[in-house]
PDB file of C-alpha atoms in Angstrom:
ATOM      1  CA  UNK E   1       0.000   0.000   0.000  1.00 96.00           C
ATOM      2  CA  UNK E   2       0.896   3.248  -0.884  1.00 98.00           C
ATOM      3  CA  UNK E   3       1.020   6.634   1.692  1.00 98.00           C
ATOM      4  CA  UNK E   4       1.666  10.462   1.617  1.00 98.00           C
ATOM      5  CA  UNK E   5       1.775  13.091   3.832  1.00 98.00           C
ATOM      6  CA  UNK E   6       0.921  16.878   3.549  1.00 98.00           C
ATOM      7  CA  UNK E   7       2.403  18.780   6.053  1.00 98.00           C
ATOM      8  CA  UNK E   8       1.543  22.745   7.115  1.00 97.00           C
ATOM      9  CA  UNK E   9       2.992  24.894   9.496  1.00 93.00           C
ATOM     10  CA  UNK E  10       5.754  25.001  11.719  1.00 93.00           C
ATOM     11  CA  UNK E  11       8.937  23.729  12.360  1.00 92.00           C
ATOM     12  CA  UNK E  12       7.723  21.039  15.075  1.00 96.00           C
ATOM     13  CA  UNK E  13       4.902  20.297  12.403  1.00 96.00           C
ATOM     14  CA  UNK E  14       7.602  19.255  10.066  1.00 95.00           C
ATOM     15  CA  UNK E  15       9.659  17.540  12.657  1.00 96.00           C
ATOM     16  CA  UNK E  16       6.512  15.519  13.655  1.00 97.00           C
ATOM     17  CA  UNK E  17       5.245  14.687   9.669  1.00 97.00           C
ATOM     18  CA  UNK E  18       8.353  13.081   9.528  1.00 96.00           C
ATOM     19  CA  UNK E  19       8.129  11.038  12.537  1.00 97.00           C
ATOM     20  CA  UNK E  20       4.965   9.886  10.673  1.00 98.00           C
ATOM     21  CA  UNK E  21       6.884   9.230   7.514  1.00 97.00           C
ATOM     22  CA  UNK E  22       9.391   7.008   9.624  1.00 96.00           C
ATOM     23  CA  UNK E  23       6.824   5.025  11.134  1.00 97.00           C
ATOM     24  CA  UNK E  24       4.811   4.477   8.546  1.00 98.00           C
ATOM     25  CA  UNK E  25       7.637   3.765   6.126  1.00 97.00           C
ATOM     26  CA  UNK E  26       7.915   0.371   7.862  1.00 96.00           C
ATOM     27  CA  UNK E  27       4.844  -0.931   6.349  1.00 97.00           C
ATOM     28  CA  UNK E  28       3.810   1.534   3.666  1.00 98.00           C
ATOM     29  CA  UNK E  29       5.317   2.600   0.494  1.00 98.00           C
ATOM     30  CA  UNK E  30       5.549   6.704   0.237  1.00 98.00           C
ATOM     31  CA  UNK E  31       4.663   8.401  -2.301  1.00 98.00           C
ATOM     32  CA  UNK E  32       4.087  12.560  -3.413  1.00 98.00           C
ATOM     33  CA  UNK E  33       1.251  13.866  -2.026  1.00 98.00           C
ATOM     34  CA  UNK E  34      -0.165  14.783  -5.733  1.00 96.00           C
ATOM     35  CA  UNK E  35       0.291  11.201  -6.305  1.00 97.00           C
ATOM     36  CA  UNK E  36      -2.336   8.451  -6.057  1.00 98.00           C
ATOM     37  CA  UNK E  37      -2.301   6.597  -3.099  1.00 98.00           C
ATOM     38  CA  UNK E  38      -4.294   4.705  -0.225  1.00 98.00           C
ATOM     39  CA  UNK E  39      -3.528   6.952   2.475  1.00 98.00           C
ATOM     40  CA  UNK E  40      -3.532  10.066   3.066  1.00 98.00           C
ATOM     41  CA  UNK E  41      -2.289  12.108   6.254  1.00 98.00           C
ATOM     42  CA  UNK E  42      -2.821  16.022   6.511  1.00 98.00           C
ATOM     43  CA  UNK E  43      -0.348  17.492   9.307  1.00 98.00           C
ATOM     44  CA  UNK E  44      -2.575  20.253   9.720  1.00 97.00           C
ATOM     45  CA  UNK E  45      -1.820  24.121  11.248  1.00 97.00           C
ATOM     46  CA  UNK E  46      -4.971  26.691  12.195  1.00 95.00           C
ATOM     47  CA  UNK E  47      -2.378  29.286  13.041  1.00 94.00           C
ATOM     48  CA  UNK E  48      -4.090  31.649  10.290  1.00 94.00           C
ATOM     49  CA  UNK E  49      -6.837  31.649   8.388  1.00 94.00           C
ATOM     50  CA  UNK E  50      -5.023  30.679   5.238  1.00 95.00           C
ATOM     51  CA  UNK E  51      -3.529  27.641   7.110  1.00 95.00           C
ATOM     52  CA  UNK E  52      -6.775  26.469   7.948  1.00 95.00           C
ATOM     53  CA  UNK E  53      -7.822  27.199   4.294  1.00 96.00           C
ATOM     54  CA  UNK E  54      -5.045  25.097   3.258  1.00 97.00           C
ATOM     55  CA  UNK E  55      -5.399  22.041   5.488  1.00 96.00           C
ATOM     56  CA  UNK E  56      -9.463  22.046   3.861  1.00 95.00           C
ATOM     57  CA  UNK E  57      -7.900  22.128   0.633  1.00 97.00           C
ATOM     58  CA  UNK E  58      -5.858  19.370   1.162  1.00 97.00           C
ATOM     59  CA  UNK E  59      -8.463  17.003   2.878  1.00 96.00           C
ATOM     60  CA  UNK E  60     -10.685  17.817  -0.201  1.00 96.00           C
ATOM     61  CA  UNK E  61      -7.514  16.973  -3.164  1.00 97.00           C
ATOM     62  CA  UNK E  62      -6.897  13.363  -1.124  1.00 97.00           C
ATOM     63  CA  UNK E  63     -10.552  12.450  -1.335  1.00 96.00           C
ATOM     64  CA  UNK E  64     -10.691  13.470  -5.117  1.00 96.00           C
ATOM     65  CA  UNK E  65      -7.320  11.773  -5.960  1.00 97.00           C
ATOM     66  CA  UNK E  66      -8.532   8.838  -4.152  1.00 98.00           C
ATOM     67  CA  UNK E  67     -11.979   8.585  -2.835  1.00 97.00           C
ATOM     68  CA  UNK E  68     -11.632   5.350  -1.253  1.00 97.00           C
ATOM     69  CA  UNK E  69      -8.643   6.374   0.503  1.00 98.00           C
ATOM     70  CA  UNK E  70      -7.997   5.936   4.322  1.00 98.00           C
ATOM     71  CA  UNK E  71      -7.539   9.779   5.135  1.00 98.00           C
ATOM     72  CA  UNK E  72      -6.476  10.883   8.305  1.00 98.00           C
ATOM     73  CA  UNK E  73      -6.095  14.732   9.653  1.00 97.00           C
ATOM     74  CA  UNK E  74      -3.895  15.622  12.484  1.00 97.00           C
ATOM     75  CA  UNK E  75      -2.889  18.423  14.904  1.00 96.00           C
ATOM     76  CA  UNK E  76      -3.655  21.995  15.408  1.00 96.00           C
ATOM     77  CA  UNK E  77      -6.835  22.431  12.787  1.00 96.00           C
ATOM     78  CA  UNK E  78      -8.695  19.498  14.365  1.00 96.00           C
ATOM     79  CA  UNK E  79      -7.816  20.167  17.683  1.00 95.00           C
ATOM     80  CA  UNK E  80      -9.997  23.590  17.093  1.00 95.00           C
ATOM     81  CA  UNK E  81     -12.439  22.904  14.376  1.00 94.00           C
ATOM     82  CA  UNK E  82     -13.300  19.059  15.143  1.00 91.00           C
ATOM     83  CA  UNK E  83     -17.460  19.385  15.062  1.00 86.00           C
ATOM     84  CA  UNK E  84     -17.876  22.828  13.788  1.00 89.00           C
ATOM     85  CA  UNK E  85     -16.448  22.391  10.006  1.00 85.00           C
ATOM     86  CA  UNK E  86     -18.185  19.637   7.401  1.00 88.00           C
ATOM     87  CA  UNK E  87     -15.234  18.769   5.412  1.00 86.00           C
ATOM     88  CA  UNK E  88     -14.078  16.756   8.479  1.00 93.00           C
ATOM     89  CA  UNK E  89     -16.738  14.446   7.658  1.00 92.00           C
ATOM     90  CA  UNK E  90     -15.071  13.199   4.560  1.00 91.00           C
ATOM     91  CA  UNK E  91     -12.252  11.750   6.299  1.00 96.00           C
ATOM     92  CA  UNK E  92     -11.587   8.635   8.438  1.00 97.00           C
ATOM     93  CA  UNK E  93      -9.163   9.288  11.435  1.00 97.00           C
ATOM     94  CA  UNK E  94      -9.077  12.544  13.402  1.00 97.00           C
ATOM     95  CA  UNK E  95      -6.365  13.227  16.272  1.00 96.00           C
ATOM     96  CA  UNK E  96      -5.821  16.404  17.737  1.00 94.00           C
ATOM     97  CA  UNK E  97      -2.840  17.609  19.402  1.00 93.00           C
ATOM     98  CA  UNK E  98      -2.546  14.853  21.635  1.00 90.00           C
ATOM     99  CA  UNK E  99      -1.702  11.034  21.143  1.00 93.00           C
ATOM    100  CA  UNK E 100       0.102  11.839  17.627  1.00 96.00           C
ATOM    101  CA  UNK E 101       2.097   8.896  18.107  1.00 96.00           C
ATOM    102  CA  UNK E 102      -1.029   6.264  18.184  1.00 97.00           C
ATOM    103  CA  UNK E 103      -1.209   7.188  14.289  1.00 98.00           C
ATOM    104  CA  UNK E 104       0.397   4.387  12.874  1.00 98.00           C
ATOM    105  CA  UNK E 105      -1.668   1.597  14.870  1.00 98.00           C
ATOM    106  CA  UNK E 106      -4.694   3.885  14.196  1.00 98.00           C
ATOM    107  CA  UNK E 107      -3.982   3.589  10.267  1.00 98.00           C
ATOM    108  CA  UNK E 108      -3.678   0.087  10.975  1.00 98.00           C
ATOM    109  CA  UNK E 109      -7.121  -0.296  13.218  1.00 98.00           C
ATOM    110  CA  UNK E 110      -9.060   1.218  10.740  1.00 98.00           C
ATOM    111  CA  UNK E 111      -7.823  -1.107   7.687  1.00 98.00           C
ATOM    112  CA  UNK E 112      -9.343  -3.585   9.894  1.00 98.00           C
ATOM    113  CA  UNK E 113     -12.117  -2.522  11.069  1.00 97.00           C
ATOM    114  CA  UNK E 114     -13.111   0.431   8.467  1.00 95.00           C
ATOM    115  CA  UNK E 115     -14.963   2.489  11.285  1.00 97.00           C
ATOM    116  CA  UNK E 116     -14.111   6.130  11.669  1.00 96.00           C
ATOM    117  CA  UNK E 117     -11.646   7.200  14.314  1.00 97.00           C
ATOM    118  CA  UNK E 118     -11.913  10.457  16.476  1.00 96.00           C
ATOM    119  CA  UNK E 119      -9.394  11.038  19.228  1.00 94.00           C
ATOM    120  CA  UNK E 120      -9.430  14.469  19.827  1.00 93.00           C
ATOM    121  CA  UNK E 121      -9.831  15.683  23.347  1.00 87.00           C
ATOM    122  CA  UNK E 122     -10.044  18.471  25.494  1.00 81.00           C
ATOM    123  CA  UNK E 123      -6.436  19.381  27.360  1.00 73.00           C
ATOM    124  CA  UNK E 124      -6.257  18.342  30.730  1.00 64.00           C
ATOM    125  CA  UNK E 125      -2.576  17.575  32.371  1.00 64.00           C
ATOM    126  CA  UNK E 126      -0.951  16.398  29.112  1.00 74.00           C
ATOM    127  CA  UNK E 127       2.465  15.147  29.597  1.00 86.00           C
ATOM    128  CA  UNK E 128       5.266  15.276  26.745  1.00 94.00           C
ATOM    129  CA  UNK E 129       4.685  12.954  23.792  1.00 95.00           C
ATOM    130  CA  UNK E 130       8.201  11.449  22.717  1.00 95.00           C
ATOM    131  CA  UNK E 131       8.909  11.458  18.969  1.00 97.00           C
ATOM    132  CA  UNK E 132      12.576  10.621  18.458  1.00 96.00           C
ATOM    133  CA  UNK E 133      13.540  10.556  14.773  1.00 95.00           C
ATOM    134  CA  UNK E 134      16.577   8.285  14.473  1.00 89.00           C
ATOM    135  CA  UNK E 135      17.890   9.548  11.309  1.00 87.00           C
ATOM    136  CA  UNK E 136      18.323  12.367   8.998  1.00 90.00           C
ATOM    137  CA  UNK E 137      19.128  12.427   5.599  1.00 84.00           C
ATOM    138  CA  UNK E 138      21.531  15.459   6.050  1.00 85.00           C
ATOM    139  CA  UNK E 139      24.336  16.295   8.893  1.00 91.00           C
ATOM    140  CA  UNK E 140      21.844  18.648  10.586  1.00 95.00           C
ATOM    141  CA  UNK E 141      19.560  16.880  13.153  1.00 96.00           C
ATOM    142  CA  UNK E 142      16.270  18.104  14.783  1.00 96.00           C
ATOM    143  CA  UNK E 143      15.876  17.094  18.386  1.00 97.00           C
ATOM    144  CA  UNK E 144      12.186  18.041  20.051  1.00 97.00           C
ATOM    145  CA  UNK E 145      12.085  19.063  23.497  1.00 98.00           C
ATOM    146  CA  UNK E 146       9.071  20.676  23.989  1.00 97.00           C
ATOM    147  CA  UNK E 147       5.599  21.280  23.133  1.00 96.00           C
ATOM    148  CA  UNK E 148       2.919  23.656  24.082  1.00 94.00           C
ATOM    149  CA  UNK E 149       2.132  27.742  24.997  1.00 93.00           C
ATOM    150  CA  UNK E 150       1.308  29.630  28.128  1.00 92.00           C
ATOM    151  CA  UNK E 151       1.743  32.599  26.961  1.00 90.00           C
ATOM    152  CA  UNK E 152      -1.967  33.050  25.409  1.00 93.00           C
ATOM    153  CA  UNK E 153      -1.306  36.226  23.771  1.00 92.00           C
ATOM    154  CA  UNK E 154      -4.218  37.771  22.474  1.00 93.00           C
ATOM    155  CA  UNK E 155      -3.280  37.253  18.732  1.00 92.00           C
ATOM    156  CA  UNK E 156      -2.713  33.900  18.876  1.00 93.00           C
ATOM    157  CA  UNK E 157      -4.600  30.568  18.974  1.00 94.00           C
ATOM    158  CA  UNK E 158      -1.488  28.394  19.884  1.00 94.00           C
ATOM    159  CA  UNK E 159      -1.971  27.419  23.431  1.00 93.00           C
ATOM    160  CA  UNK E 160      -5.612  26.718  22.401  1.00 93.00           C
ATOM    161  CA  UNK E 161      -4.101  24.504  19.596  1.00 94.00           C
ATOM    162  CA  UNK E 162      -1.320  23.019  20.874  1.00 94.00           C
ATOM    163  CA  UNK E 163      -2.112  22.913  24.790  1.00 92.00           C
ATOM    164  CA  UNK E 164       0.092  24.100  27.872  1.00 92.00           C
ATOM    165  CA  UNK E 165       3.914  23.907  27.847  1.00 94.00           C
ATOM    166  CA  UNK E 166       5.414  20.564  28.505  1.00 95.00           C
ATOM    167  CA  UNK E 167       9.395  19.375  28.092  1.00 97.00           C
ATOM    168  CA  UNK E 168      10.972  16.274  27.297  1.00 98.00           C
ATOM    169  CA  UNK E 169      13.005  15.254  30.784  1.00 97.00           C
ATOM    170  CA  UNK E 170      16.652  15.907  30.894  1.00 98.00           C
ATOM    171  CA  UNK E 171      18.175  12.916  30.671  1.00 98.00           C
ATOM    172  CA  UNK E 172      15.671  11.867  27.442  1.00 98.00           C
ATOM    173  CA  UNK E 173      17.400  14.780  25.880  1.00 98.00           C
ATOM    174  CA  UNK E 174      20.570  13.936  26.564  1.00 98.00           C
ATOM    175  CA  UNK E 175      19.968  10.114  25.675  1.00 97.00           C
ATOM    176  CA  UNK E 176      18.785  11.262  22.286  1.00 97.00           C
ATOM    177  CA  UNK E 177      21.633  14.075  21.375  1.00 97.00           C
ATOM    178  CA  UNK E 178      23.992  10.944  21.986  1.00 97.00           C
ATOM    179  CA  UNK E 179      22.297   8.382  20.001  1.00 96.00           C
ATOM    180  CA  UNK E 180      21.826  11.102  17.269  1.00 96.00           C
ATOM    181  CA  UNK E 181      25.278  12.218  17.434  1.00 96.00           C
ATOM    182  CA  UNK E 182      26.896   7.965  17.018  1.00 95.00           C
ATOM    183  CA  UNK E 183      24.167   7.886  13.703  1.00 93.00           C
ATOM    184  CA  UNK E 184      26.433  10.297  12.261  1.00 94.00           C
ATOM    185  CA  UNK E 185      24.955  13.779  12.502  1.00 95.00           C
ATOM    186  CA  UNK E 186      27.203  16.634  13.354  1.00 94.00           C
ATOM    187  CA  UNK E 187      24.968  19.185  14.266  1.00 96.00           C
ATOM    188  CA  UNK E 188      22.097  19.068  16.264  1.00 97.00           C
ATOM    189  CA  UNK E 189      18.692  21.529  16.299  1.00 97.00           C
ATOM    190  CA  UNK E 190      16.656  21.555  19.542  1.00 97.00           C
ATOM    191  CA  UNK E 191      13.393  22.419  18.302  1.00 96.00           C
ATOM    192  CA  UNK E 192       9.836  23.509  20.102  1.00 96.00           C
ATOM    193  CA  UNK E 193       6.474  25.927  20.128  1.00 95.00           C
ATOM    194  CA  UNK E 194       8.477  27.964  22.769  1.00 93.00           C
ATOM    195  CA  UNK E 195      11.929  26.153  23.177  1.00 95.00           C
ATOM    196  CA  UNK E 196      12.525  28.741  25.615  1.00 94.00           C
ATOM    197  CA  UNK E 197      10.070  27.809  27.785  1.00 94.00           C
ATOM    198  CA  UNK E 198      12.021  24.618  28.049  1.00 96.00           C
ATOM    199  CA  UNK E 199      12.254  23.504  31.809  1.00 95.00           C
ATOM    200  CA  UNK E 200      12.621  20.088  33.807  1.00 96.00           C
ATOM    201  CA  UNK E 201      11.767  20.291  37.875  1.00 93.00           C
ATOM    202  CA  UNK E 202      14.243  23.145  38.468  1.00 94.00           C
ATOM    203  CA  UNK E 203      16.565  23.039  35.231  1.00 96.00           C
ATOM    204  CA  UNK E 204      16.244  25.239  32.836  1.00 95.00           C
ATOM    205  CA  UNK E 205      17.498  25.409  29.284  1.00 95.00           C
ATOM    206  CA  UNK E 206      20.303  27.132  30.025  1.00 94.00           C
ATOM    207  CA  UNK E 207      21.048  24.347  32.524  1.00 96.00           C
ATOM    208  CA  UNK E 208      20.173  21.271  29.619  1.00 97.00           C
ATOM    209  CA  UNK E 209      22.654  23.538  26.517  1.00 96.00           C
ATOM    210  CA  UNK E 210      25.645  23.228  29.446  1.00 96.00           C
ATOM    211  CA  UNK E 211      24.792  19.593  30.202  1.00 97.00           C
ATOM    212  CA  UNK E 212      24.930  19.026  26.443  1.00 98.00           C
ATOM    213  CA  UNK E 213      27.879  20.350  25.709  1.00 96.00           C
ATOM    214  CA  UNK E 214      29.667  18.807  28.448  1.00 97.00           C
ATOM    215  CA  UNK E 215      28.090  15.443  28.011  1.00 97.00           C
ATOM    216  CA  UNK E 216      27.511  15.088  24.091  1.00 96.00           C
ATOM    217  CA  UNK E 217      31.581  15.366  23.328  1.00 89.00           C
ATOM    218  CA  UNK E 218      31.291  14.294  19.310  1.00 93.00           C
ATOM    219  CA  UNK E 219      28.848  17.258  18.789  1.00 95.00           C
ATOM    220  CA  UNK E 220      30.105  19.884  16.511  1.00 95.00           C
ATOM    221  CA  UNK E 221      27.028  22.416  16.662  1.00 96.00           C
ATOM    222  CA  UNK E 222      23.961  23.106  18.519  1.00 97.00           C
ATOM    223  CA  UNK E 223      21.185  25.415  17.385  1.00 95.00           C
ATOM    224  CA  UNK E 224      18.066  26.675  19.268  1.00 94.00           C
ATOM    225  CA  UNK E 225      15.260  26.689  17.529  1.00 90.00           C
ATOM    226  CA  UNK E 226      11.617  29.165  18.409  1.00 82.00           C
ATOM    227  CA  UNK E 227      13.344  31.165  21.295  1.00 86.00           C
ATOM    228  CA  UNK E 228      12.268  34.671  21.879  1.00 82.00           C
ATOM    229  CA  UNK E 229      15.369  37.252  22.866  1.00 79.00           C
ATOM    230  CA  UNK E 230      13.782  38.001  26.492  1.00 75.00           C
ATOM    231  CA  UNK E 231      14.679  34.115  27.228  1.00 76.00           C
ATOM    232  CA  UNK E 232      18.189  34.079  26.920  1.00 72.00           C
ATOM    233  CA  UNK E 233      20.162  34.235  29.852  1.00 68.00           C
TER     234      UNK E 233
END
């Protein structure tokens, strides 16, 4: 069987569309999005109204392309439209901005038992969902850290989308950067909605960049990703 993904938005969007490629490349062929194939995953981003244009777009090009496709719509969009919009009843899975990672065995569940799959919830205490991405097909590799907003600014939709701030524990980090680093990537990119905001009990990210450089010796570069210039110390 044959997959692609359409992915919209950010940086962790990306990061996380190809976790989903990863995964699903173990049992799935992929393929271009424009191509033909038998399923479909939209990433999709309501941070403006053109996003959320876009990610209706996309649901509505899978289902012509294919309309016996398995087509499945994740992330920010459904976590804030799921029940107001009618395009979301053309497609078969819908998970919002939490339990990303059940998407493969969803895929799988609904192969089997073609019944339509909504997981979206409300946020409650969410804790940090671990996506590690082995490898890279570049020197540069993207590590995520942290997910989520407290900020709510009144301009933006984020923390509504994408929940309150939660981190990746130290020593996760730290077992990553070092597995990354022995796959052969020089350079390493902590990435996050406000990577800043980064925090475990009483470290900060100050605290993790020093245990990282002291602790990942092979590493040649380390870049910050989504930090605001009134968070660095």
């Amino acid at each position: 069987m044959k997959f692609a993904i359409c992915n919209l938005g950010c940086k962790v969007n990306n990061f996380e569309a190809n976790w989903y490629s990863e995964k699903l490349k173990e049992k799935y062929l992929q393929v271009d999005f424009k191509e033909f194939a038998d399923i479909y995953v939209i990433n999709s981003c309501t941070v403006t109204n053109m996003a959320s244009s876009k990610t209706r777009q996309m649901i509505r090009r899978a289902k012509k392309q294919n309309p016996n496709a398995v087509i499945a719509v994740v992330g920010c969009y459904v976590q804030i439209e799921v029940g107001k919009v009618d395009v979301f009843e053309e497609c078969d899975i819908l998970i919002g901005s939490n339990n990303k990672t059940k998407l493969p065995e969803l895929i799988e569940q609904f192969l089997l038992e073609k019944k339509k799959i909504n997981i979206v919830e409300k946020f409650q205490k969410t804790n940090f969902e671990e996506m590690f991405i082995q490898n890279f097909n570049q020197t540069r590799a993207y590590l995520k850290i942290q997910d989520g907003c407290n900020q709510f600014c009144s301009y933006c939709i984020i923390p509504y989308a994408r929940g309150r701030e939660r981190s990746l524990d130290a020593d996760s980090v730290i077992k990553q950067a070092k597995q990354l680093i022995l796959s052969g990537h020089k350079e390493l990119v902590l990435t996050g909605i406000h990577t800043g905001r980064w925090n475990d009990n009483e470290l900060e990210l100050v605290d993790l960049i020093e245990r990282l450089l002291n602790e990942v010796k092979e590493m040649e570069r380390l870049r910050i990703s989504s930090i605001e210039v009134t968070e660095i110390n």
